[in-house]
PDB file of C-alpha atoms in Angstrom:
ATOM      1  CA  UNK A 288     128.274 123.368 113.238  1.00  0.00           C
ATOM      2  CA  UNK A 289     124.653 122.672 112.325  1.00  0.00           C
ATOM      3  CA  UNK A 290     122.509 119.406 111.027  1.00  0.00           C
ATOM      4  CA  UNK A 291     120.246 119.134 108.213  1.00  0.00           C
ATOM      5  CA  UNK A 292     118.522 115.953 106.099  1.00  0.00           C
ATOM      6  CA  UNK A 293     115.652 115.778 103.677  1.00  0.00           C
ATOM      7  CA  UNK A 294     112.927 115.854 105.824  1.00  0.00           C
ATOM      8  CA  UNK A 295     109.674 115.765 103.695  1.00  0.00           C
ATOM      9  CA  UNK A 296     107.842 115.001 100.627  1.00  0.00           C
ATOM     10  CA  UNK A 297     105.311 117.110  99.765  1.00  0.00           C
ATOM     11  CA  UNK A 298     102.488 116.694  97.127  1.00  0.00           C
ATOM     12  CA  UNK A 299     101.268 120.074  96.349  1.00  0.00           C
ATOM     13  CA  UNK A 300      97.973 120.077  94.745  1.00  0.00           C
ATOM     14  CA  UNK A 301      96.257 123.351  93.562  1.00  0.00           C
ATOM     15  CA  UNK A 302      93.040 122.521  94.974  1.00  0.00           C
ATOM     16  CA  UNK A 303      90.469 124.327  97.094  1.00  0.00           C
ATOM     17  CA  UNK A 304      89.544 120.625  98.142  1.00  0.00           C
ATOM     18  CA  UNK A 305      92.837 119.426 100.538  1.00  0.00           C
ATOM     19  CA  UNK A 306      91.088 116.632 101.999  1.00  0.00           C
ATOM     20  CA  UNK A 307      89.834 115.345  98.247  1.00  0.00           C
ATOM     21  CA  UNK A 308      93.579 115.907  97.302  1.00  0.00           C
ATOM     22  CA  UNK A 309      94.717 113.607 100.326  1.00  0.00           C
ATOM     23  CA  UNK A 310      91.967 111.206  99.860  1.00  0.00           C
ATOM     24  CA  UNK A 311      93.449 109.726  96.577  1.00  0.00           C
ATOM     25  CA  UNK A 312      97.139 110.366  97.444  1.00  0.00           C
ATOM     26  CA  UNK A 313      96.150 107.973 100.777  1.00  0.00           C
ATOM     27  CA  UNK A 314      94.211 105.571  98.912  1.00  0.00           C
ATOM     28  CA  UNK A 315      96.823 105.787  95.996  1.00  0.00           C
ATOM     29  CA  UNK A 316      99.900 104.864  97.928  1.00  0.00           C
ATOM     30  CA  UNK A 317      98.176 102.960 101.115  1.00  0.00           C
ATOM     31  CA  UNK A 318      98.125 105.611 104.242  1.00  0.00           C
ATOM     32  CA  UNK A 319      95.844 107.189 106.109  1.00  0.00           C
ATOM     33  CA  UNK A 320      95.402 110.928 105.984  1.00  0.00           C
ATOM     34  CA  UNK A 321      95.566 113.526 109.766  1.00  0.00           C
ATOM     35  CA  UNK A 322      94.785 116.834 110.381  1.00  0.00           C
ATOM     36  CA  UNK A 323      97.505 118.802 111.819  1.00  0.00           C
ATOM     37  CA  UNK A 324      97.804 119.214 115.409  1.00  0.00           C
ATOM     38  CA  UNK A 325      98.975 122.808 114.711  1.00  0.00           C
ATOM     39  CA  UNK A 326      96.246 125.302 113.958  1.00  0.00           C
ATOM     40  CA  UNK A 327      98.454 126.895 110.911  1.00  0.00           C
ATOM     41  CA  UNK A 328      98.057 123.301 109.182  1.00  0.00           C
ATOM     42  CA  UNK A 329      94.811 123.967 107.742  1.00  0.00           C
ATOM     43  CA  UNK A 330      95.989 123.021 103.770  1.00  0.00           C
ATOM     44  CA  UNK A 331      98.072 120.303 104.971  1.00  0.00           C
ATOM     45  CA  UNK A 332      97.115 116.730 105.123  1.00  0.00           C
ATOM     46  CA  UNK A 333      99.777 114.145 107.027  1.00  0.00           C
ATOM     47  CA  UNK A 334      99.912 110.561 105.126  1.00  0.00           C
ATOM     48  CA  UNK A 335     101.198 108.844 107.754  1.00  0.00           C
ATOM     49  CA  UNK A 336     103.766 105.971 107.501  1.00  0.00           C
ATOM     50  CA  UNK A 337     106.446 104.383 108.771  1.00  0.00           C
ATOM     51  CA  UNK A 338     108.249 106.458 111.144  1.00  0.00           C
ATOM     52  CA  UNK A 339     111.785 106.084 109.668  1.00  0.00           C
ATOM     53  CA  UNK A 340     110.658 107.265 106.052  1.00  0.00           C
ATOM     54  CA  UNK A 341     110.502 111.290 105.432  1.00  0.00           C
ATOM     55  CA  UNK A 342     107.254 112.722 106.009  1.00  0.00           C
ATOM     56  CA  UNK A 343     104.713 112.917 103.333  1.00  0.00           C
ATOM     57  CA  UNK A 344     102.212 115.740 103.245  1.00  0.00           C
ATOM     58  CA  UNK A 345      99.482 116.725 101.284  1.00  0.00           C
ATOM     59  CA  UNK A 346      99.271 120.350 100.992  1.00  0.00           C
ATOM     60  CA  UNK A 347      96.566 122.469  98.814  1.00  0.00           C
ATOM     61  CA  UNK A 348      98.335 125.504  96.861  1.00  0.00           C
ATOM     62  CA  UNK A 349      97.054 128.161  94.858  1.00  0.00           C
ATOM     63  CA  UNK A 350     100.005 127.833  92.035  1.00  0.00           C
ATOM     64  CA  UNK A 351     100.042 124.877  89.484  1.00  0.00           C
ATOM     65  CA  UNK A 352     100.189 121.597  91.574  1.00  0.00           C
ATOM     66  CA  UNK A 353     103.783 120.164  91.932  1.00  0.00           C
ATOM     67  CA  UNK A 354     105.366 118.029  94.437  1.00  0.00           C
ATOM     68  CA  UNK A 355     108.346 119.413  96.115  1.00  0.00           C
ATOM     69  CA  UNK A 356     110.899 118.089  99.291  1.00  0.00           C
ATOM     70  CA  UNK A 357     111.361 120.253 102.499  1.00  0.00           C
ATOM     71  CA  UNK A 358     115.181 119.902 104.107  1.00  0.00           C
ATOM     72  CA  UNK A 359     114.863 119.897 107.686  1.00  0.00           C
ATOM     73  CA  UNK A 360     117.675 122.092 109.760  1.00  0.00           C
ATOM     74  CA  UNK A 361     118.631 123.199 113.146  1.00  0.00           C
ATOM     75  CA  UNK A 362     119.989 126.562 111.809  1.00  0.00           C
ATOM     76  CA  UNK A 363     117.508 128.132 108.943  1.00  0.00           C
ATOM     77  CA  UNK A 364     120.261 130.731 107.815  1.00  0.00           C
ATOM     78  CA  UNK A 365     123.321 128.449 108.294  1.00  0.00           C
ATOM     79  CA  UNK A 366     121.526 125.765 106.248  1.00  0.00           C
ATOM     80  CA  UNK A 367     120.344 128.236 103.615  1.00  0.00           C
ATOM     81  CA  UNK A 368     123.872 130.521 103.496  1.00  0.00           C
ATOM     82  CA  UNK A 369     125.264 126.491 102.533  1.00  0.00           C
ATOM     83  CA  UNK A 370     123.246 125.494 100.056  1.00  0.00           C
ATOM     84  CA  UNK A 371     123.442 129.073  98.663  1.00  0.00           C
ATOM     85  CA  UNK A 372     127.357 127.901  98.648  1.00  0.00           C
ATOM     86  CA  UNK A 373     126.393 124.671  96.861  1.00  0.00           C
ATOM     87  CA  UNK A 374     124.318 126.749  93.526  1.00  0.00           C
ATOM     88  CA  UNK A 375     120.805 127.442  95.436  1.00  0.00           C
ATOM     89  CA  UNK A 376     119.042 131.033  95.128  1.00  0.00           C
ATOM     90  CA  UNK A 377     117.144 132.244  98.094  1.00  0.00           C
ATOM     91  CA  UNK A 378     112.965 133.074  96.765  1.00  0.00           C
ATOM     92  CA  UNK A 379     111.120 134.120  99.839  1.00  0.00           C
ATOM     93  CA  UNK A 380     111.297 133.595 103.298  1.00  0.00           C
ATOM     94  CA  UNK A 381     107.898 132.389 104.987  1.00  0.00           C
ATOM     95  CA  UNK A 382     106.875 132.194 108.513  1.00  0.00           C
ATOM     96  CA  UNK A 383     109.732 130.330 109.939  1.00  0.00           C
ATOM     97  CA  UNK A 384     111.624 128.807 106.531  1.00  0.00           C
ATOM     98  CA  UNK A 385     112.945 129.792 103.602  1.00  0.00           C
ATOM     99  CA  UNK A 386     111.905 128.706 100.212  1.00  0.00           C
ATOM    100  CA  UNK A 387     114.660 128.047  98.047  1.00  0.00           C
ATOM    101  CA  UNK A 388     115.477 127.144  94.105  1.00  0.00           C
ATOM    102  CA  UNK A 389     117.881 124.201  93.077  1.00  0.00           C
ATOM    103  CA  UNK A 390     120.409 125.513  90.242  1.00  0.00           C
ATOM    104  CA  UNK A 391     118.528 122.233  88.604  1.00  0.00           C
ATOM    105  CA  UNK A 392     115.537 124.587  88.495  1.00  0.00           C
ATOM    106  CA  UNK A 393     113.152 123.334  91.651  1.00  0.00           C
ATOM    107  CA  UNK A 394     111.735 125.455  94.133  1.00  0.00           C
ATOM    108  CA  UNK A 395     112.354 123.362  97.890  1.00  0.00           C
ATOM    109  CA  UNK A 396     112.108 124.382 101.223  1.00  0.00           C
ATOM    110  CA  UNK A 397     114.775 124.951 104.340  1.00  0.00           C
ATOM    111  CA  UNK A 398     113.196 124.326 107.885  1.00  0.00           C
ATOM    112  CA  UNK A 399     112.898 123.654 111.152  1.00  0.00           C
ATOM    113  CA  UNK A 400     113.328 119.839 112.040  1.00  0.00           C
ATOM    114  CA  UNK A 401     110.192 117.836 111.697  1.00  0.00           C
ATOM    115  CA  UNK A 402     111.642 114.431 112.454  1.00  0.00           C
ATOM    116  CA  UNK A 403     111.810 112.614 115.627  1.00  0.00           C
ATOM    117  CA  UNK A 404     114.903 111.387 115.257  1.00  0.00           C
ATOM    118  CA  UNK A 405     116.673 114.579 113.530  1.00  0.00           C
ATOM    119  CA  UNK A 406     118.861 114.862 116.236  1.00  0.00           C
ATOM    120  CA  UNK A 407     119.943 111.281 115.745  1.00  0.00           C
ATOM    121  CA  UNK A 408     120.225 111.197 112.019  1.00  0.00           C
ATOM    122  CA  UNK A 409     120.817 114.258 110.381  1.00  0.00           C
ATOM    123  CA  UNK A 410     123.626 114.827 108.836  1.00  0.00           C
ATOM    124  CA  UNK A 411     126.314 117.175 110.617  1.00  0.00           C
ATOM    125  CA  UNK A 412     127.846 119.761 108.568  1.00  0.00           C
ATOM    126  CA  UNK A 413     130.985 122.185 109.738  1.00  0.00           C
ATOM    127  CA  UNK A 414     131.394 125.926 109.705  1.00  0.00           C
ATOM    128  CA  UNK A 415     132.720 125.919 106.288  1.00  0.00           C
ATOM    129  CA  UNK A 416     130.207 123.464 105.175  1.00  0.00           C
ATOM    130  CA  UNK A 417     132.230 120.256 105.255  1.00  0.00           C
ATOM    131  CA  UNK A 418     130.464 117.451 106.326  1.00  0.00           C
ATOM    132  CA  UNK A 419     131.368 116.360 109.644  1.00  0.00           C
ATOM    133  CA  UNK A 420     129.708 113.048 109.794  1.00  0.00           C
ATOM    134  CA  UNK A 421     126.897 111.384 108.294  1.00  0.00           C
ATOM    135  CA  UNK A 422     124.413 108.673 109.213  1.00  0.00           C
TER     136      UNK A 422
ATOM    137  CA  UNK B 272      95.852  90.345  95.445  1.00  0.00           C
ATOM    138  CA  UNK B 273      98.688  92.386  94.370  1.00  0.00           C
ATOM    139  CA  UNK B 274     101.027  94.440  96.285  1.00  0.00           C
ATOM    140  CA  UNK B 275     102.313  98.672  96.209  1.00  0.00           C
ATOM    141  CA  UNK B 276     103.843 101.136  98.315  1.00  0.00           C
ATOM    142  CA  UNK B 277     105.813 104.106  98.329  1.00  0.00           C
ATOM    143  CA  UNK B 278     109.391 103.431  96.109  1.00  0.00           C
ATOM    144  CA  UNK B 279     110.797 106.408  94.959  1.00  0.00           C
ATOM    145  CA  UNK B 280     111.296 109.964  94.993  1.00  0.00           C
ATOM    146  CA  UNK B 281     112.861 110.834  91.692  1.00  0.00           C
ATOM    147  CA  UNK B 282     114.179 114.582  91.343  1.00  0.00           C
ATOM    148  CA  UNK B 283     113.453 115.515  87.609  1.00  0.00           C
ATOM    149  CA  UNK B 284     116.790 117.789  86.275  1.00  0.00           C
ATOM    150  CA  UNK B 285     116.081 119.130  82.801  1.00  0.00           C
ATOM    151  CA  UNK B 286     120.023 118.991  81.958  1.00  0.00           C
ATOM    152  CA  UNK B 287     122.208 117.157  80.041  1.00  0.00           C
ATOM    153  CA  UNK B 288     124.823 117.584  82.687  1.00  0.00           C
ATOM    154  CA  UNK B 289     123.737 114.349  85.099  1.00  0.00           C
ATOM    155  CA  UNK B 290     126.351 114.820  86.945  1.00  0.00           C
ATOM    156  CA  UNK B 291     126.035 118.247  87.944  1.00  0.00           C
ATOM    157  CA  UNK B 292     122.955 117.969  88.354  1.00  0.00           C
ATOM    158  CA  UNK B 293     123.477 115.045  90.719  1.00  0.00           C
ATOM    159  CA  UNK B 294     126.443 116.403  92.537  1.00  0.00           C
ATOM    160  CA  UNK B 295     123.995 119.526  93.934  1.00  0.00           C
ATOM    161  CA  UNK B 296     121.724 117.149  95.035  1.00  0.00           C
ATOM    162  CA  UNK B 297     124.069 114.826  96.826  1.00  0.00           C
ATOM    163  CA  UNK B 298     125.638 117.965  98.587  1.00  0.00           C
ATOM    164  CA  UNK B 299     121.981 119.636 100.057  1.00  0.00           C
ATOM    165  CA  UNK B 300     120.965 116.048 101.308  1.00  0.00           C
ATOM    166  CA  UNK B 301     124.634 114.931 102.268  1.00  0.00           C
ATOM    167  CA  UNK B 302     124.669 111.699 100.691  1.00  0.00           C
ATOM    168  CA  UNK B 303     126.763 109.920  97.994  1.00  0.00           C
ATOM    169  CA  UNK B 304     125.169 110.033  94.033  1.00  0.00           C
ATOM    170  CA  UNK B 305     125.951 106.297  92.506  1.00  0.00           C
ATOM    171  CA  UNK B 306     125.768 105.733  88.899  1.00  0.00           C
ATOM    172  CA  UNK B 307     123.065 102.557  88.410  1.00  0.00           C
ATOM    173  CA  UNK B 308     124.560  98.954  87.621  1.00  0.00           C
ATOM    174  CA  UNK B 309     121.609  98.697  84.958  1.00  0.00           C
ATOM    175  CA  UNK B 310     123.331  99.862  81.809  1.00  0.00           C
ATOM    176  CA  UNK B 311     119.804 101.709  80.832  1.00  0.00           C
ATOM    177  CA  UNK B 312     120.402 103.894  83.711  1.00  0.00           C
ATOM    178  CA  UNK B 313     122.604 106.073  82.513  1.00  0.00           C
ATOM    179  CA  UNK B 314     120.186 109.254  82.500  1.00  0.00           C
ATOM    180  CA  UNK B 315     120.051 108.530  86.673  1.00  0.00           C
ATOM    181  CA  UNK B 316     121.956 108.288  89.366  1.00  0.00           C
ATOM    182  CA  UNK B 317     121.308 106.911  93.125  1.00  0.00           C
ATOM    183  CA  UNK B 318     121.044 109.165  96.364  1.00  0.00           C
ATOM    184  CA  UNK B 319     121.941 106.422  98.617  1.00  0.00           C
ATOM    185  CA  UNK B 320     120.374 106.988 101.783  1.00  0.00           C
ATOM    186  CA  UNK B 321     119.102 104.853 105.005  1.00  0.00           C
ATOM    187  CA  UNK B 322     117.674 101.523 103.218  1.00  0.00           C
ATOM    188  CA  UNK B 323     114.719 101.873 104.914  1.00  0.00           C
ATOM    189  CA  UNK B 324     113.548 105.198 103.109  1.00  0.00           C
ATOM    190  CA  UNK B 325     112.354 105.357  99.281  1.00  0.00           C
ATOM    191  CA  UNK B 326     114.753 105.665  96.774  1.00  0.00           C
ATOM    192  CA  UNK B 327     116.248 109.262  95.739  1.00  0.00           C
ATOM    193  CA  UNK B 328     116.875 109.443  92.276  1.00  0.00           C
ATOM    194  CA  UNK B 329     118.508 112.225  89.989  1.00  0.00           C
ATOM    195  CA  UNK B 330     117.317 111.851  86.435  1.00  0.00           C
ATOM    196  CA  UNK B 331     118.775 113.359  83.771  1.00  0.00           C
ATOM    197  CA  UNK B 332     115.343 114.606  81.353  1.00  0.00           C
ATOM    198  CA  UNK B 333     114.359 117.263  78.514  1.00  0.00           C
ATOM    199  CA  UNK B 334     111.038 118.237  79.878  1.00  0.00           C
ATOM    200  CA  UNK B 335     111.063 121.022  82.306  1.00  0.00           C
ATOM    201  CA  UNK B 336     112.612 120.226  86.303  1.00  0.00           C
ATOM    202  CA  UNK B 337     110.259 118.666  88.551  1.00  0.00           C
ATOM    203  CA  UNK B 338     110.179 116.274  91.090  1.00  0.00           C
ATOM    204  CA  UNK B 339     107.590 112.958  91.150  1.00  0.00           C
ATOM    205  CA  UNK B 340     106.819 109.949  93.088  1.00  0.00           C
ATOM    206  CA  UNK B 341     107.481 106.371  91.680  1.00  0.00           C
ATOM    207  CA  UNK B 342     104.993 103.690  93.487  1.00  0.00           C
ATOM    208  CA  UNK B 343     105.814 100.246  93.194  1.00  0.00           C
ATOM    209  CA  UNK B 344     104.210  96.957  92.566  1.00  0.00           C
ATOM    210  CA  UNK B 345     104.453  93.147  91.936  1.00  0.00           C
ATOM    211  CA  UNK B 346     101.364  93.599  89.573  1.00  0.00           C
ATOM    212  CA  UNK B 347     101.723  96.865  87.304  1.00  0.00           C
ATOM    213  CA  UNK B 348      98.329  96.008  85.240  1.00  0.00           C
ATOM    214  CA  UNK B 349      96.527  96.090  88.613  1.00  0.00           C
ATOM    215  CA  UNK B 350      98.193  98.472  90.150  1.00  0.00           C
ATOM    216  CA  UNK B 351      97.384 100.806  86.723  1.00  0.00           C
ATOM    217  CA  UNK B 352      93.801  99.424  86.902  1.00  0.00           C
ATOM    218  CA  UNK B 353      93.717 100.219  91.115  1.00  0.00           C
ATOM    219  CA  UNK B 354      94.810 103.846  90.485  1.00  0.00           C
ATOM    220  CA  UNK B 355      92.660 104.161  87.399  1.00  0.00           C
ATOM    221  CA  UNK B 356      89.572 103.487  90.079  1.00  0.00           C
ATOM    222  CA  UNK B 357      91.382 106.114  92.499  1.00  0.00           C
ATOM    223  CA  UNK B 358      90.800 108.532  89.607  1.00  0.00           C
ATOM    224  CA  UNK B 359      93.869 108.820  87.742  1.00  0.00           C
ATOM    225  CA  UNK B 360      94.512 108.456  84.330  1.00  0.00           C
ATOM    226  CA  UNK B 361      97.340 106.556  82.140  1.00  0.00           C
ATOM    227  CA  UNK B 362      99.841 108.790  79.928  1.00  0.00           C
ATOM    228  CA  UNK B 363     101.497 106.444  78.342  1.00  0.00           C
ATOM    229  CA  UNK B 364     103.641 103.108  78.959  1.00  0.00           C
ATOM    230  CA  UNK B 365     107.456 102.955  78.822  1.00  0.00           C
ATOM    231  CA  UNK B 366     109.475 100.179  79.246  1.00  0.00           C
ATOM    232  CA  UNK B 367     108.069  97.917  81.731  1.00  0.00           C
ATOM    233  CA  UNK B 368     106.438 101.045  83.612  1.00  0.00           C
ATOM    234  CA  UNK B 369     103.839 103.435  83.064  1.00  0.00           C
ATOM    235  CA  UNK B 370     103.319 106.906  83.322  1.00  0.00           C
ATOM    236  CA  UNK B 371     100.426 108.245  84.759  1.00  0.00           C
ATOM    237  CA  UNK B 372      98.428 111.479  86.333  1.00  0.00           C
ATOM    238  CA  UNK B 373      96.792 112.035  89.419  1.00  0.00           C
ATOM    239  CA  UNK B 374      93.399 113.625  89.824  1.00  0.00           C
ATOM    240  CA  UNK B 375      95.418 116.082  91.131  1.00  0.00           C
ATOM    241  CA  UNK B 376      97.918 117.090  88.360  1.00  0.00           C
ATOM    242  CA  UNK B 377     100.888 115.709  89.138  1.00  0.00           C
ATOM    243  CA  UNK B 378     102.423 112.700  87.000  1.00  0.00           C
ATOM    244  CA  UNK B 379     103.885 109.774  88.819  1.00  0.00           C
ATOM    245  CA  UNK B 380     104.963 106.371  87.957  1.00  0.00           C
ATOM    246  CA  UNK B 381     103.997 102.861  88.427  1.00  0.00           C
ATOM    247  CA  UNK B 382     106.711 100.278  87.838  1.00  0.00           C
ATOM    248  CA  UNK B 383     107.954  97.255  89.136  1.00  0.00           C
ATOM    249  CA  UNK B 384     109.275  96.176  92.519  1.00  0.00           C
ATOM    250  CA  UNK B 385     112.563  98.651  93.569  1.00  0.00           C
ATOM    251  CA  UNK B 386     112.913  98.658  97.589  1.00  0.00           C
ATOM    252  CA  UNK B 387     114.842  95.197  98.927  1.00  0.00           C
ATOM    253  CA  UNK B 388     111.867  94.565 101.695  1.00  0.00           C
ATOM    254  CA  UNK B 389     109.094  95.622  99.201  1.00  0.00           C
ATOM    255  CA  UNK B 390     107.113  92.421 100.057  1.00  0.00           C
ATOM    256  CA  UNK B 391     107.530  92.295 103.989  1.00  0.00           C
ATOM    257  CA  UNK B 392     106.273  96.452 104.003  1.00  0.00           C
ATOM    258  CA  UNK B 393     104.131  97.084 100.924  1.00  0.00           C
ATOM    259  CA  UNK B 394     100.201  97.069 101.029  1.00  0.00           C
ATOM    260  CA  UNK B 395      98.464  94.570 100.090  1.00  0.00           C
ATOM    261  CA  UNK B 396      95.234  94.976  97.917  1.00  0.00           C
ATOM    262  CA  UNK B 397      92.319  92.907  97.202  1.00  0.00           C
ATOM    263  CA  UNK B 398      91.350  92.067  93.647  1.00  0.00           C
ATOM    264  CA  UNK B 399      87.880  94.682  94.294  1.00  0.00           C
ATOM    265  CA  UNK B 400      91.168  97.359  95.042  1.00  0.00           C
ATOM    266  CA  UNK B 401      90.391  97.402  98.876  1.00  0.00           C
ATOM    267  CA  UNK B 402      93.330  97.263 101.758  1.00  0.00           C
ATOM    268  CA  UNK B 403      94.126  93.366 102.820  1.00  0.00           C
ATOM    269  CA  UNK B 404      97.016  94.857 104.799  1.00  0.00           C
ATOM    270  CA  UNK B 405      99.477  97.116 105.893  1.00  0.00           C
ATOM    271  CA  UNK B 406     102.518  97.702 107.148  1.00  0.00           C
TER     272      UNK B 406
END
């Protein structure tokens, strides 16, 4: 058994400028834009708001800018070996997740939970990659 | 004044297979697709999720797959004229919406009211563009 739920949006913008990026994607939709606490987070800008909603971060990317969604997961390689089940192709594994393509075409990310309440409200998925319950 | 926020994440499929398309999306986010009750909807279909997140829409489309943010407004002139400040630029109108770009590159949408508590949680802005409020 393992858990997984869309955890993020992210806005990727192909900018050497993150924080001019995440000043109009604040001002545009109404949040305020953090620093990381973690030093890796250097291209990433959090837009805060309300805790319930998935994430939203700003990050600055060398490819054409994009937005993509990150699925959160307790198990990396159960969650990708299911979604590999469901149509997905692995592309490249980085750092600690795995970045994936939808058979719809999209590149999207599998990784670790960034959610408070994963735990709480992710959805529970079986061995065989029934799901078990949902919220 | 007017009001915006945050309404919709809307997964792009370039397919004319909605349902396909829709059923791998449902299964990597474990929720339920829903065909609209708007008859014009028949290119979408609804991720239902908790009601307090945005909206997750499939959409059935010829360009190239992408994913893009819909923000939502009570005013879609000002909200067009706000963003325009912000530094992005219209594409063109559709419908009662319109497309636009972000300084950034990516095209989003501005269209009219979508979330049931969209005025007890949006922001509101002044008529000079500046934050009266937020949630």
């Amino acid at each position: 058994m393992h858990k997984s739920r869309l955890a993020t949006i992210v806005i990727d913008c192909q900018t050497e400028q993150i924080d001019d990026a995440a000043r109009f994607w604040a001002a545009a939709l109404g949040r305020d834009a953090h620093r990381l606490d973690d030093p890796a987070g250097a291209n990433y800008r959090d837009l805060k708001g309300p805790s319930q909603e998935p994430t939203l971060l700003v990050q600055a990317v060398s490819h054409p800018s994009r937005v993509h969604i990150d699925i959160e997961t307790d198990d990396v390689d159960a969650e990708v070996a299911r979604l590999e089940g469901l149509g997905a192709r692995r592309v490249q594994p980085v750092k600690t997740w795995w970045v994936m393509e939808a058979p719809t075409g999209q590149r999207f990310c599998v990784v670790r939970p960034q959610r408070a309440d994963f735990n709480e409200h992710a959805n529970v998925w079986g061995d065989a990659g029934e799901k078990a319950t949902k919220d």
